[in-house]
Amino acid sequence: QVQLVESGGGLVQAGGSLRLSCAASGSIFSINGMGWHRQAPGKQRELVATITSGGSTNYADSVKGRFTISRDNAKKAVYLQMNSLKPEDTAVYYCNADILTGWVNRGYWGQGTQVTVSS
């Protein structure tokens, strides 16, 4: 069984920073792409940032220059450093990863962590 567990969410004032972490555990052979998505109340889940196994990154336009995604392959973890937070960043943040277990490669999602930015 594979699990992704996020941590680091919370309440912060506008302009502040938070760092989200997500660790994978279980019978994992390898992890390919990893990423973060978010879902605000009444809105669809949207991509925030992705990172390949080689370290190439991609960001949503709304977070470019403010958020940084990184990963630690040895720890099977992905991180999201969020700076200059805005009220519109308020959402539940989910990590995801493409994980190879045995002969099966599939996507997994974490349970989500709430980020609330007050104005």
mmCIF file of C-alpha atoms in Angstrom:
data_model
loop_
_atom_site.group_PDB
_atom_site.id
_atom_site.type_symbol
_atom_site.label_atom_id
_atom_site.label_comp_id
_atom_site.label_asym_id
_atom_site.label_seq_id
_atom_site.Cartn_x
_atom_site.Cartn_y
_atom_site.Cartn_z
ATOM 1 C CA GLN A 1 0.000 0.000 0.000
ATOM 2 C CA VAL A 2 1.200 3.455 -0.894
ATOM 3 C CA GLN A 3 0.372 6.575 1.065
ATOM 4 C CA LEU A 4 1.088 10.253 0.552
ATOM 5 C CA VAL A 5 0.899 12.325 3.703
ATOM 6 C CA GLU A 6 0.960 16.121 3.605
ATOM 7 C CA SER A 7 1.854 18.491 6.410
ATOM 8 C CA GLY A 8 2.616 22.151 6.944
ATOM 9 C CA GLY A 9 -0.688 23.830 6.225
ATOM 10 C CA GLY A 10 -2.183 26.454 8.492
ATOM 11 C CA LEU A 11 -3.345 30.031 8.892
ATOM 12 C CA VAL A 12 -1.083 32.870 7.805
ATOM 13 C CA GLN A 13 -1.473 36.565 7.124
ATOM 14 C CA ALA A 14 -1.190 37.950 3.623
ATOM 15 C CA GLY A 15 2.446 38.403 2.705
ATOM 16 C CA GLY A 16 3.532 35.545 4.912
ATOM 17 C CA SER A 17 5.082 32.193 4.091
ATOM 18 C CA LEU A 18 4.340 28.512 4.573
ATOM 19 C CA ARG A 19 6.186 25.354 3.604
ATOM 20 C CA LEU A 20 4.208 22.264 2.706
ATOM 21 C CA SER A 21 5.706 18.798 2.855
ATOM 22 C CA CYS A 22 4.497 15.514 1.416
ATOM 23 C CA ALA A 23 6.093 12.144 2.080
ATOM 24 C CA ALA A 24 5.388 8.901 0.282
ATOM 25 C CA SER A 25 5.520 5.551 2.019
ATOM 26 C CA GLY A 26 4.805 1.931 1.206
ATOM 27 C CA SER A 27 6.026 -0.560 -1.353
ATOM 28 C CA ILE A 28 7.556 1.918 -3.780
ATOM 29 C CA PHE A 29 9.930 0.939 -6.565
ATOM 30 C CA SER A 30 10.342 4.442 -7.961
ATOM 31 C CA ILE A 31 8.633 7.824 -8.083
ATOM 32 C CA ASN A 32 8.353 9.772 -11.316
ATOM 33 C CA GLY A 33 6.600 13.109 -11.448
ATOM 34 C CA MET A 34 5.401 14.766 -8.263
ATOM 35 C CA GLY A 35 3.298 17.839 -7.794
ATOM 36 C CA TRP A 36 0.909 20.023 -5.886
ATOM 37 C CA HIS A 37 -2.657 20.931 -6.731
ATOM 38 C CA ARG A 38 -5.152 23.027 -4.812
ATOM 39 C CA GLN A 39 -8.899 23.368 -4.537
ATOM 40 C CA ALA A 40 -10.651 26.440 -3.202
ATOM 41 C CA PRO A 41 -14.277 26.304 -2.025
ATOM 42 C CA GLY A 42 -16.648 26.191 -4.974
ATOM 43 C CA LYS A 43 -13.831 25.861 -7.493
ATOM 44 C CA GLN A 44 -12.252 23.034 -9.436
ATOM 45 C CA ARG A 45 -8.964 21.529 -8.390
ATOM 46 C CA GLU A 46 -6.116 23.281 -10.187
ATOM 47 C CA LEU A 47 -2.469 22.576 -10.803
ATOM 48 C CA VAL A 48 -0.025 24.576 -8.705
ATOM 49 C CA ALA A 49 3.381 23.104 -9.532
ATOM 50 C CA THR A 50 5.051 19.942 -10.763
ATOM 51 C CA ILE A 51 8.537 18.526 -10.642
ATOM 52 C CA THR A 52 10.013 15.629 -12.594
ATOM 53 C CA SER A 53 12.334 12.982 -11.203
ATOM 54 C CA GLY A 54 15.177 14.920 -12.801
ATOM 55 C CA GLY A 55 14.189 18.177 -11.140
ATOM 56 C CA SER A 56 12.495 20.052 -13.974
ATOM 57 C CA THR A 57 9.715 22.264 -12.647
ATOM 58 C CA ASN A 58 6.523 23.814 -13.928
ATOM 59 C CA TYR A 59 4.290 26.384 -12.235
ATOM 60 C CA ALA A 60 0.862 27.866 -12.641
ATOM 61 C CA ASP A 61 1.090 31.485 -13.755
ATOM 62 C CA SER A 62 -0.659 32.597 -10.574
ATOM 63 C CA VAL A 63 2.176 31.330 -8.351
ATOM 64 C CA LYS A 64 5.262 31.926 -10.485
ATOM 65 C CA GLY A 65 7.885 33.871 -8.604
ATOM 66 C CA ARG A 66 6.209 33.217 -5.239
ATOM 67 C CA PHE A 67 6.124 29.412 -4.875
ATOM 68 C CA THR A 68 8.991 26.954 -5.211
ATOM 69 C CA ILE A 69 8.587 23.200 -5.589
ATOM 70 C CA SER A 70 11.408 20.854 -4.657
ATOM 71 C CA ARG A 71 11.876 17.180 -3.894
ATOM 72 C CA ASP A 72 14.154 14.858 -1.973
ATOM 73 C CA ASN A 73 14.278 11.551 -3.823
ATOM 74 C CA ALA A 74 16.031 9.768 -0.963
ATOM 75 C CA LYS A 75 13.228 10.746 1.406
ATOM 76 C CA LYS A 76 10.502 10.166 -1.208
ATOM 77 C CA ALA A 77 9.258 13.660 -0.443
ATOM 78 C CA VAL A 78 8.097 16.769 -2.256
ATOM 79 C CA TYR A 79 7.907 20.262 -0.823
ATOM 80 C CA LEU A 80 6.194 23.527 -1.687
ATOM 81 C CA GLN A 81 7.674 26.734 -0.341
ATOM 82 C CA MET A 82 5.022 29.435 -0.534
ATOM 83 C CA ASN A 83 6.074 33.061 -0.114
ATOM 84 C CA SER A 84 4.192 36.345 -0.476
ATOM 85 C CA LEU A 85 0.945 34.538 0.151
ATOM 86 C CA LYS A 86 -2.306 36.151 -0.945
ATOM 87 C CA PRO A 87 -5.896 35.567 0.251
ATOM 88 C CA GLU A 88 -6.633 33.986 -3.124
ATOM 89 C CA ASP A 89 -4.103 31.251 -2.302
ATOM 90 C CA THR A 90 -6.545 29.967 0.331
ATOM 91 C CA ALA A 91 -7.393 26.364 -0.558
ATOM 92 C CA VAL A 92 -6.883 22.745 0.335
ATOM 93 C CA TYR A 93 -3.525 21.729 -1.091
ATOM 94 C CA TYR A 94 -3.012 18.178 -2.346
ATOM 95 C CA CYS A 95 0.213 16.498 -3.314
ATOM 96 C CA ASN A 96 0.290 13.847 -5.998
ATOM 97 C CA ALA A 97 2.870 11.476 -7.384
ATOM 98 C CA ASP A 98 3.261 8.947 -10.179
ATOM 99 C CA ILE A 99 4.571 5.888 -8.394
ATOM 100 C CA LEU A 100 5.822 2.576 -9.708
ATOM 101 C CA THR A 101 5.031 -0.344 -7.424
ATOM 102 C CA GLY A 102 6.061 -3.708 -8.789
ATOM 103 C CA TRP A 103 4.832 -3.636 -12.406
ATOM 104 C CA VAL A 104 2.138 -1.004 -11.935
ATOM 105 C CA ASN A 105 2.627 2.734 -12.423
ATOM 106 C CA ARG A 106 -0.233 4.936 -11.249
ATOM 107 C CA GLY A 107 -1.027 8.254 -9.682
ATOM 108 C CA TYR A 108 -1.565 8.694 -5.970
ATOM 109 C CA TRP A 109 -3.007 11.608 -4.011
ATOM 110 C CA GLY A 110 -2.571 12.799 -0.469
ATOM 111 C CA GLN A 111 -5.465 13.654 1.817
ATOM 112 C CA GLY A 112 -4.931 17.398 1.541
ATOM 113 C CA THR A 113 -3.829 20.133 3.912
ATOM 114 C CA GLN A 114 -5.684 23.397 4.469
ATOM 115 C CA VAL A 115 -3.955 26.689 3.757
ATOM 116 C CA THR A 116 -5.781 29.831 4.830
ATOM 117 C CA VAL A 117 -4.432 33.297 4.076
ATOM 118 C CA SER A 118 -6.066 36.170 5.902
ATOM 119 C CA SER A 119 -6.131 39.694 4.525
#
